[in-house]
PDB file of C-alpha atoms in Angstrom:
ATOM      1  CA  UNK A  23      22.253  13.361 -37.352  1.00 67.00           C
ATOM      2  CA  UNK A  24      22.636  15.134 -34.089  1.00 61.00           C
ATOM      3  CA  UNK A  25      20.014  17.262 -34.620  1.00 65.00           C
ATOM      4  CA  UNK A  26      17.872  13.994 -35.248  1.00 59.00           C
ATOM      5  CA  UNK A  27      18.803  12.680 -32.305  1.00 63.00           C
ATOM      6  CA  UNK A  28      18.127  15.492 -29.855  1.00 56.00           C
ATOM      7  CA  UNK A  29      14.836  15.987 -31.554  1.00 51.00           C
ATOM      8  CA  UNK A  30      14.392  12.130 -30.265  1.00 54.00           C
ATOM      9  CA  UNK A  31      15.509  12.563 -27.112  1.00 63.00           C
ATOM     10  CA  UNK A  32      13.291  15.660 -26.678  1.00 56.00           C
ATOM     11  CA  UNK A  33      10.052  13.540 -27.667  1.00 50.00           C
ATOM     12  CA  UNK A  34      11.127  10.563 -25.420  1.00 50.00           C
ATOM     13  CA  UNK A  35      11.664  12.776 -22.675  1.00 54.00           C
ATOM     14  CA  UNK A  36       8.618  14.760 -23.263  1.00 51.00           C
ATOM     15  CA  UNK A  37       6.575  11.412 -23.190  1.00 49.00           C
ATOM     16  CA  UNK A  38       7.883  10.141 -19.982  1.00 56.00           C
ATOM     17  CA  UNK A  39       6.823  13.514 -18.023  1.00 53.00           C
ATOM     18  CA  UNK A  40       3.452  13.462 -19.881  1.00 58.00           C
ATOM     19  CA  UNK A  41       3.202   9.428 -18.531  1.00 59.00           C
ATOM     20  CA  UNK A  42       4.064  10.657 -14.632  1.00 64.00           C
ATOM     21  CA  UNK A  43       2.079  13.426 -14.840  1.00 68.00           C
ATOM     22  CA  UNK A  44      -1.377  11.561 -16.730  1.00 66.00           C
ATOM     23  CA  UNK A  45      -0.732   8.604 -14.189  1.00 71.00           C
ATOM     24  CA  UNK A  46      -0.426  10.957 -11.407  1.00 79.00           C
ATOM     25  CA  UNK A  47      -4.127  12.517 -12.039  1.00 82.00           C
ATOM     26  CA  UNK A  48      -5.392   9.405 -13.209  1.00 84.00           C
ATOM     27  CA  UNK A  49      -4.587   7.931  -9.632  1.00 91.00           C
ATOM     28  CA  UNK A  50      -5.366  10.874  -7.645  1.00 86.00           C
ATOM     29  CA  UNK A  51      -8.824  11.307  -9.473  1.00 86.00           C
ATOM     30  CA  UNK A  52     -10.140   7.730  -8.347  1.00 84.00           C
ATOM     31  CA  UNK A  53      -8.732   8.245  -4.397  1.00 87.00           C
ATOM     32  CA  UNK A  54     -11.019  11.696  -4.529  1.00 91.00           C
ATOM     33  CA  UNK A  55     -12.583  11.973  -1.548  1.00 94.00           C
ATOM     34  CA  UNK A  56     -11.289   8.435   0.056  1.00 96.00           C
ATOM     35  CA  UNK A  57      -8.013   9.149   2.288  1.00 96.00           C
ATOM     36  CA  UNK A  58      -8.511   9.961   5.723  1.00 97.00           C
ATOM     37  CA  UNK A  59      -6.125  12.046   8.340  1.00 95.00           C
ATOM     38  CA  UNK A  60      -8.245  12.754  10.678  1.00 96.00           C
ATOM     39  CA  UNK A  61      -8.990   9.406  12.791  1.00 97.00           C
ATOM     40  CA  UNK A  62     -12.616  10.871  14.289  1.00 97.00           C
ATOM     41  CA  UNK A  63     -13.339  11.332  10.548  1.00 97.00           C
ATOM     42  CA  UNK A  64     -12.476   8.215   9.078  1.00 97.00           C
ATOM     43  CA  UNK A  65     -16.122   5.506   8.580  1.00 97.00           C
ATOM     44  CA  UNK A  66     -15.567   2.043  10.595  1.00 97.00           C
ATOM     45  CA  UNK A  67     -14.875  -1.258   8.242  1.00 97.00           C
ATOM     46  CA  UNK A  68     -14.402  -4.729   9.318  1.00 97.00           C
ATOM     47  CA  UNK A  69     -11.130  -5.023   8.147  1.00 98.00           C
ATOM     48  CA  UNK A  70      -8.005  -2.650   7.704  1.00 98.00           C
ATOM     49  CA  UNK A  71      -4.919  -3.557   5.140  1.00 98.00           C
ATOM     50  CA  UNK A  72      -1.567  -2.800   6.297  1.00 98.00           C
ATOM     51  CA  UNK A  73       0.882  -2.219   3.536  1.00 97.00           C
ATOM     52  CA  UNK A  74       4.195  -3.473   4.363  1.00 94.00           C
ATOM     53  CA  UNK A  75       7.849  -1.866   3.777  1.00 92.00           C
ATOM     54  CA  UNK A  76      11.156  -2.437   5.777  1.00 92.00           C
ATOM     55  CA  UNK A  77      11.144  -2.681   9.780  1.00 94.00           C
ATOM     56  CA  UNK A  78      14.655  -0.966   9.279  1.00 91.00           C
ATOM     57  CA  UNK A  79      16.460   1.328   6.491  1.00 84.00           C
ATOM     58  CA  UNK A  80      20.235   0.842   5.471  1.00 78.00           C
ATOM     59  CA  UNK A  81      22.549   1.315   8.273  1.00 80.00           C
ATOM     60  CA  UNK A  82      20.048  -0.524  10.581  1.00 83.00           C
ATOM     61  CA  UNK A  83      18.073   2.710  11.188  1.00 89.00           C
ATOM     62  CA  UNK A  84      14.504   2.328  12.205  1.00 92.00           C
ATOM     63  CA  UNK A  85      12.415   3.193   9.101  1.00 93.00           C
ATOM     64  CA  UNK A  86       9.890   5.699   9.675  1.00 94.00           C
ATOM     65  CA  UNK A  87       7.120   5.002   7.200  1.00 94.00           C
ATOM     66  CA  UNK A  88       6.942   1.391   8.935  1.00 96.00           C
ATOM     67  CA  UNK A  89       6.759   3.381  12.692  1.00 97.00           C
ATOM     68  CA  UNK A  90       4.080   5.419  11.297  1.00 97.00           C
ATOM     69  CA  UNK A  91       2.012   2.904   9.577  1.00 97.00           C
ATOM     70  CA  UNK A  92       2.100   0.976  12.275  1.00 98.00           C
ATOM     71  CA  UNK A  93       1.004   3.674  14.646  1.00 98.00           C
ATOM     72  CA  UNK A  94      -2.134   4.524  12.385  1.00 98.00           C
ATOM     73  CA  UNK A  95      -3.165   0.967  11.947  1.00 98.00           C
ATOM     74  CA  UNK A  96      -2.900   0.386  16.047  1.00 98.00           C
ATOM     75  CA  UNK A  97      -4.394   3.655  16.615  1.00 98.00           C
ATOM     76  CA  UNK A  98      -7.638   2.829  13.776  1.00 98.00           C
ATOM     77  CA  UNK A  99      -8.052  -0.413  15.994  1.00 98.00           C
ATOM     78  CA  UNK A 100      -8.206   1.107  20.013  1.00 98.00           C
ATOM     79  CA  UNK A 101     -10.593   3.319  18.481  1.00 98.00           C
ATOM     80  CA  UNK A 102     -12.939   1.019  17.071  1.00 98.00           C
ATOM     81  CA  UNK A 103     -13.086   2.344  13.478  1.00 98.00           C
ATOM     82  CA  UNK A 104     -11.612  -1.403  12.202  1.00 98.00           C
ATOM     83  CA  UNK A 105     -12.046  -4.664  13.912  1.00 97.00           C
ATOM     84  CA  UNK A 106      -9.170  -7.110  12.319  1.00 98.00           C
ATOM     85  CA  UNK A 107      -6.052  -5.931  10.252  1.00 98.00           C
ATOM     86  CA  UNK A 108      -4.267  -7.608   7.651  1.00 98.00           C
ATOM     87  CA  UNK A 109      -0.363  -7.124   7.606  1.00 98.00           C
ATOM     88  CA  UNK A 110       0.649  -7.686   3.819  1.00 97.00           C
ATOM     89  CA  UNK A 111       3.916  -7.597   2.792  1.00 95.00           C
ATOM     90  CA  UNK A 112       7.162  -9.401   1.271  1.00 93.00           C
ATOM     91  CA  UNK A 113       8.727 -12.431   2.608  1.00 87.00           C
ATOM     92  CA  UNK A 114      10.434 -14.288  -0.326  1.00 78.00           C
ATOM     93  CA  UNK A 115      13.828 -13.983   0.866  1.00 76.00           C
ATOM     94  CA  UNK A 116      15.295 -16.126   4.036  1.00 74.00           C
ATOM     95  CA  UNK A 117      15.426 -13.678   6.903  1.00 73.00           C
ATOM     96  CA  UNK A 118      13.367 -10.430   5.232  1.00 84.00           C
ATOM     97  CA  UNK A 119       9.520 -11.104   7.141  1.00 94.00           C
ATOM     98  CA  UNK A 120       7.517  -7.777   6.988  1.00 96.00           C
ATOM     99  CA  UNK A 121       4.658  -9.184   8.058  1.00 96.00           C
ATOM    100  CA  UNK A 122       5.739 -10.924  10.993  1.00 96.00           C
ATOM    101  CA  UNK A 123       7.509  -7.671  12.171  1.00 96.00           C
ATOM    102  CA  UNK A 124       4.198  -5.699  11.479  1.00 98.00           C
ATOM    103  CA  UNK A 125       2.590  -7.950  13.571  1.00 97.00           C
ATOM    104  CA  UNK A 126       5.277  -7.709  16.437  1.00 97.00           C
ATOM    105  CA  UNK A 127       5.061  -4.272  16.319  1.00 98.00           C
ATOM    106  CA  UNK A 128       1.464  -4.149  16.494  1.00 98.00           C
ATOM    107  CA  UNK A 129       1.267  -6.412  19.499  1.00 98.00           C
ATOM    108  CA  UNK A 130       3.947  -3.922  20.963  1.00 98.00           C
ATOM    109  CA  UNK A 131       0.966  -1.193  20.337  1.00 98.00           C
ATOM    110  CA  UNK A 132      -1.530  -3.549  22.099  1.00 98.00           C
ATOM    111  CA  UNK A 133      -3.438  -5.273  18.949  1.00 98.00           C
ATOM    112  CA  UNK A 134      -4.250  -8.136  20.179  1.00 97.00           C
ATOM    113  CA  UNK A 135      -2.777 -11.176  18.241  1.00 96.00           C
ATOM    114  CA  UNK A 136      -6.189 -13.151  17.393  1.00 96.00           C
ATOM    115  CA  UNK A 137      -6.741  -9.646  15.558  1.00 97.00           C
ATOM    116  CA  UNK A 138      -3.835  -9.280  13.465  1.00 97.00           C
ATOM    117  CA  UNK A 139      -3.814 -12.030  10.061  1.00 97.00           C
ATOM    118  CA  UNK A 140      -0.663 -11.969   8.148  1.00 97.00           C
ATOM    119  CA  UNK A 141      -0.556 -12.479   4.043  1.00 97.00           C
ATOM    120  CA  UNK A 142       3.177 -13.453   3.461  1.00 95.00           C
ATOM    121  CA  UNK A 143       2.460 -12.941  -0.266  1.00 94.00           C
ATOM    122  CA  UNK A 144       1.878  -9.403  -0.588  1.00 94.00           C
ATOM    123  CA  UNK A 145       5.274  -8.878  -2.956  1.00 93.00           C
ATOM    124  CA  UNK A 146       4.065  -5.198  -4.036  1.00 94.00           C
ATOM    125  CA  UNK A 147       0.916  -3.511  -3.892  1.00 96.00           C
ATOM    126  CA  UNK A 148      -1.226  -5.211  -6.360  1.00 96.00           C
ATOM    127  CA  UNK A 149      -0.406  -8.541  -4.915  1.00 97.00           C
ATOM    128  CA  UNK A 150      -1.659  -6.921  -1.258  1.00 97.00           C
ATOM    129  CA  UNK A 151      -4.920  -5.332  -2.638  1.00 97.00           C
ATOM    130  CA  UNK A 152      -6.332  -8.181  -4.722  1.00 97.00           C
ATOM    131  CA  UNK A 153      -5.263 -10.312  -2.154  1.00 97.00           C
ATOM    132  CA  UNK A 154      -7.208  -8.819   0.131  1.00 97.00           C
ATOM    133  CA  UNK A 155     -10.486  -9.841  -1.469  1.00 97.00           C
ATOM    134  CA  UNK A 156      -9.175 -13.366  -3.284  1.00 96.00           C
ATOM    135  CA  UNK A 157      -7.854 -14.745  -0.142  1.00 96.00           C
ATOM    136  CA  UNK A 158      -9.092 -13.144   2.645  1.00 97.00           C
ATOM    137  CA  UNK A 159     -12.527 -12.401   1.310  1.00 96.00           C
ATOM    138  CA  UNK A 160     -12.942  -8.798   1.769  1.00 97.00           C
ATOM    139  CA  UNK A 161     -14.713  -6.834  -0.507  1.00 96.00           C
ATOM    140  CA  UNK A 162     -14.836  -3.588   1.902  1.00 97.00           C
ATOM    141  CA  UNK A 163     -11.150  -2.103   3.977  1.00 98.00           C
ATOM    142  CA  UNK A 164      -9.391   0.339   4.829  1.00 98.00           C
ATOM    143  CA  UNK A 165      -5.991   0.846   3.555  1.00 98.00           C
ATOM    144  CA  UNK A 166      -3.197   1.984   5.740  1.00 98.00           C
ATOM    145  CA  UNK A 167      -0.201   3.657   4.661  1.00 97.00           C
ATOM    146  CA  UNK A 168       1.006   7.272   3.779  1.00 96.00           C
ATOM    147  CA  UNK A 169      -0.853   9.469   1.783  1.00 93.00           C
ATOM    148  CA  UNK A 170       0.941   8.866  -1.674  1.00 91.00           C
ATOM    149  CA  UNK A 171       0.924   5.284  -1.308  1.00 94.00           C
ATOM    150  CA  UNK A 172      -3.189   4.925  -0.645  1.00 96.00           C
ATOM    151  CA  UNK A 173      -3.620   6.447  -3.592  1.00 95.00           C
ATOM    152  CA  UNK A 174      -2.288   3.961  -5.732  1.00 95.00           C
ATOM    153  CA  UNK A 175      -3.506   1.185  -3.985  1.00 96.00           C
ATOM    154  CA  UNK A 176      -7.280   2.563  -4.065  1.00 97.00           C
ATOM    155  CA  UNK A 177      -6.837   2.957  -7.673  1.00 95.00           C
ATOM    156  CA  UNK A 178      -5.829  -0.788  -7.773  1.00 96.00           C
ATOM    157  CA  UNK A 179      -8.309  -1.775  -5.412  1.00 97.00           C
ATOM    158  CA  UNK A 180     -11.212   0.369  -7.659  1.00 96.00           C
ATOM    159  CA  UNK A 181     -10.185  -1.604 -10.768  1.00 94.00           C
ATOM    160  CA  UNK A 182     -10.148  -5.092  -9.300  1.00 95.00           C
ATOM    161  CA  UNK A 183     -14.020  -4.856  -7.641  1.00 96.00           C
ATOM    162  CA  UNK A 184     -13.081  -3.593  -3.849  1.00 97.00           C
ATOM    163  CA  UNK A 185     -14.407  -0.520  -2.175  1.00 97.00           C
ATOM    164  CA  UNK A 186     -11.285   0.735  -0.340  1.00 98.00           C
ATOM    165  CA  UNK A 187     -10.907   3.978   1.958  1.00 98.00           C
ATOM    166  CA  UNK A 188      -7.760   4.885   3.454  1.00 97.00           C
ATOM    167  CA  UNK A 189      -6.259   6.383   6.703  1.00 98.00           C
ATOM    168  CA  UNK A 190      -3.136   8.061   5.948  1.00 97.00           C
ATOM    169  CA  UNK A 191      -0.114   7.486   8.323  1.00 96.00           C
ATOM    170  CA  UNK A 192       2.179  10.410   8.946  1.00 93.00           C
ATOM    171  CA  UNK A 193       4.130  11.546   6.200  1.00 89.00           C
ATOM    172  CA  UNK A 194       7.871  11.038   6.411  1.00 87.00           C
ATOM    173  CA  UNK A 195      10.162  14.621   5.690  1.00 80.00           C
ATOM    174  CA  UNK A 196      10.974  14.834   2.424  1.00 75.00           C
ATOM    175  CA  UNK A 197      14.857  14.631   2.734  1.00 71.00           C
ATOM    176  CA  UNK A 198      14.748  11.113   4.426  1.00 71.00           C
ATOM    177  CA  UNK A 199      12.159  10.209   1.821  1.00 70.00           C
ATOM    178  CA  UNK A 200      13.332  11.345  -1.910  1.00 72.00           C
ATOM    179  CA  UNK A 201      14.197   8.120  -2.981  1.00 79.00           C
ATOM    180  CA  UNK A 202      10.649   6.658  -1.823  1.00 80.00           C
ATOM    181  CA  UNK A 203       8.955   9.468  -3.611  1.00 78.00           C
ATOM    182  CA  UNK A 204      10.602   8.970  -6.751  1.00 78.00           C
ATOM    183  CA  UNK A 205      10.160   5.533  -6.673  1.00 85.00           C
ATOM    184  CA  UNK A 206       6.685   6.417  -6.352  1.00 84.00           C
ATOM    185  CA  UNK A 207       5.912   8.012  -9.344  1.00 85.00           C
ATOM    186  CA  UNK A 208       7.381   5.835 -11.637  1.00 87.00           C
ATOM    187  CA  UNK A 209       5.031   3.025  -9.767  1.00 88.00           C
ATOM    188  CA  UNK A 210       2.100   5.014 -10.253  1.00 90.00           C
ATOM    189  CA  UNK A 211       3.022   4.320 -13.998  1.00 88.00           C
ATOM    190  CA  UNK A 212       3.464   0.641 -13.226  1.00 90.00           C
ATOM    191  CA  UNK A 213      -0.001   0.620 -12.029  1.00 93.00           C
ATOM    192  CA  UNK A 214      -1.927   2.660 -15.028  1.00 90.00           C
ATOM    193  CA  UNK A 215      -0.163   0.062 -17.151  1.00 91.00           C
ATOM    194  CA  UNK A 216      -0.648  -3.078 -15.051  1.00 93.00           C
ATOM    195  CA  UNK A 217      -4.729  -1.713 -15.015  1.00 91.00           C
ATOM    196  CA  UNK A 218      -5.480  -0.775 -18.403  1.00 90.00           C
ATOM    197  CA  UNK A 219      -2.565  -2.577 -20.893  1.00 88.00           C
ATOM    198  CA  UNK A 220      -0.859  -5.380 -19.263  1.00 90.00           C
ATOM    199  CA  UNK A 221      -3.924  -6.693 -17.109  1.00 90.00           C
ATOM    200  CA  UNK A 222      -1.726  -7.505 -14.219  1.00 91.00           C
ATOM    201  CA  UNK A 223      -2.639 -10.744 -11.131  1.00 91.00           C
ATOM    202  CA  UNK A 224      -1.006 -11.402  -7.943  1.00 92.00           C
ATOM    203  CA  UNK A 225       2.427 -13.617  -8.364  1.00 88.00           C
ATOM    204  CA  UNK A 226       0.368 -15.936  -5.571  1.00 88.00           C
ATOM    205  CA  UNK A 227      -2.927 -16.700  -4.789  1.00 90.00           C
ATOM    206  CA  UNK A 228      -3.207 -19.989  -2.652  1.00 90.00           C
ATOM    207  CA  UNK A 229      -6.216 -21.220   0.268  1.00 93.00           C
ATOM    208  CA  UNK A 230      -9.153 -18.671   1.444  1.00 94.00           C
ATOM    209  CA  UNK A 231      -8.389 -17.483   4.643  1.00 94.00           C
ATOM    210  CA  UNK A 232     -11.386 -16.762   7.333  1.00 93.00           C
ATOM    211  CA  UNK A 233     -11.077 -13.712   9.128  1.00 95.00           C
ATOM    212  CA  UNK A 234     -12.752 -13.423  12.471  1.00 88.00           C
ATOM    213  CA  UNK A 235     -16.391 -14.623  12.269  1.00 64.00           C
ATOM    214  CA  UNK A 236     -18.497 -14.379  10.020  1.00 53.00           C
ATOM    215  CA  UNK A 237     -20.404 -10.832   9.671  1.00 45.00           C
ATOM    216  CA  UNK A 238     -23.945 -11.782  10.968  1.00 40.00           C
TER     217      UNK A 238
END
C-alpha cells in the first residue's frame, strides 16, 4: 500500500513539474522576439497597457515592481514611443484602487492626466488584456510590466486577436521577489488552461471607452 502510494505521489509530482515547465515554453515561445529593454529599441504604438499590482507591500513598504512599472510606462511616454496609457488593475475592495494610484504616480512622473485612462476592472491579467481591445478598442499596445509578467500577458493577448509588444520594467532582486516568482509560474499554468481547456472571459466587460481621437 505504501509502495502504491509513493508510486502516486511520484507521478502527481512528476506531472505538476512537466505542467510548469510545458507552460513555461509554451508562453515564452509566443513572447519570442516581443519584449523590449532597451527604450530606443522598442516600435511606437498608440496605446501602452499598464499592468497593475500593489502601490505598497506588507508593512507599508513601497513595492518595487509598481515603482518600476511606473517608471517604464512614464519613461515610454516623454519619449514618444506611446501616446495614451491604460492603467488596469483591481479595485473590488473599498479602499484597494490600483489604478487610481497608477495614475497618481504617473502624473507625479509628468503624464499628463488627459493621457492616462483607467480600467477599474482589470482583476488579473486576462481581464486587463482582453479588456484592452473589448472596451477600449485597441487591437495594437504595448504592455508594461516586468519581464516574466509580459510574457504571459502576450500569450493572452496572442490568443484573444491583439498584437501586443512589451517594454519590460526593471526586474525586482530575487530575494524581495520569491513569492511573486512562484506565484508566477503556477499562473503561467492558469493561463495555458484558461487558453486552450477552460476558454476563459473577463469577470466584466461594460461601455466602450474612446481613447484620445480617433487615429486619422
Amino acid at each position: 500500500m505504501l509502495r502504491k502510494l509513493l508510486v502516486a505521489m511520484g507521478v502527481l509530482l512528476a506531472f505538476c513539474a512537466g505542467s510548469l515547465i510545458a507552460a513555461r515554453l509554451v508562453i515564452a515561445n509566443a513572447a519570442r522576439d516581443k519584449t523590449y529593454s532597451d527604450v530606443s529599441a522598442v516600435p511606437h504604438r498608440r496605446v501602452g497597457l499598464v499592468l497593475g499590482c500593489p502601490k505598497r507591500v506588507f508593512g507599508g513598504w513601497p513595492n518595487p515592481f509598481f515603482e518600476n512599472r511606473i517608471a517604464a510606462a512614464a519613461e515610454l511616454y516623454h519619449r514618444e514611443k506611446i501616446d495614451y496609457l491604460v492603467a488596469s488593475g483591481d479595485n473590488h475592495l473599498q479602499g484597494y484602487d490600483e489604478p487610481t494610484d497608477m495614475k497618481n504616480a504617473l502624473l507625479d512622473k509628468g503624464v499628463p492626466a488627459d493621457r492616462i485612462y483607467l480600467d477599474y476592472a482589470g482583476l488579473r491579467t486576462l481581464d486587463s488584456v482582453v479588456r484592452v481591445k473589448e472596451i477600449f478598442g485597441q487591437d495594437s499596445v504595448t504592455i508594461i510590466s516586468q519581464k516574466f509578467h509580459i510574457q504571459r500577458a502576450i500569450f493572452l493577448a496572442d490568443h484573444h486577436g491583439i498584437d501586443a509588444i512589451g517594454f519590460a520594467a526593471p526586474d525586482v532582486p530575487p530575494r524581495y521577489a520569491f513569492k511573486t516568482l512562484w506565484r508566477e509560474q503556477l499562473a503561467k499554468v492558469k493561463a495555458v488552461l484558461d487558453v486552450y481547456l477552460l476558454h476563459k472571459q473577463p469577470h466584466l466587460f461594460g461601455q466602450k471607452i474612446l481613447i484620445g481621437n480617433p487615429p486619422g
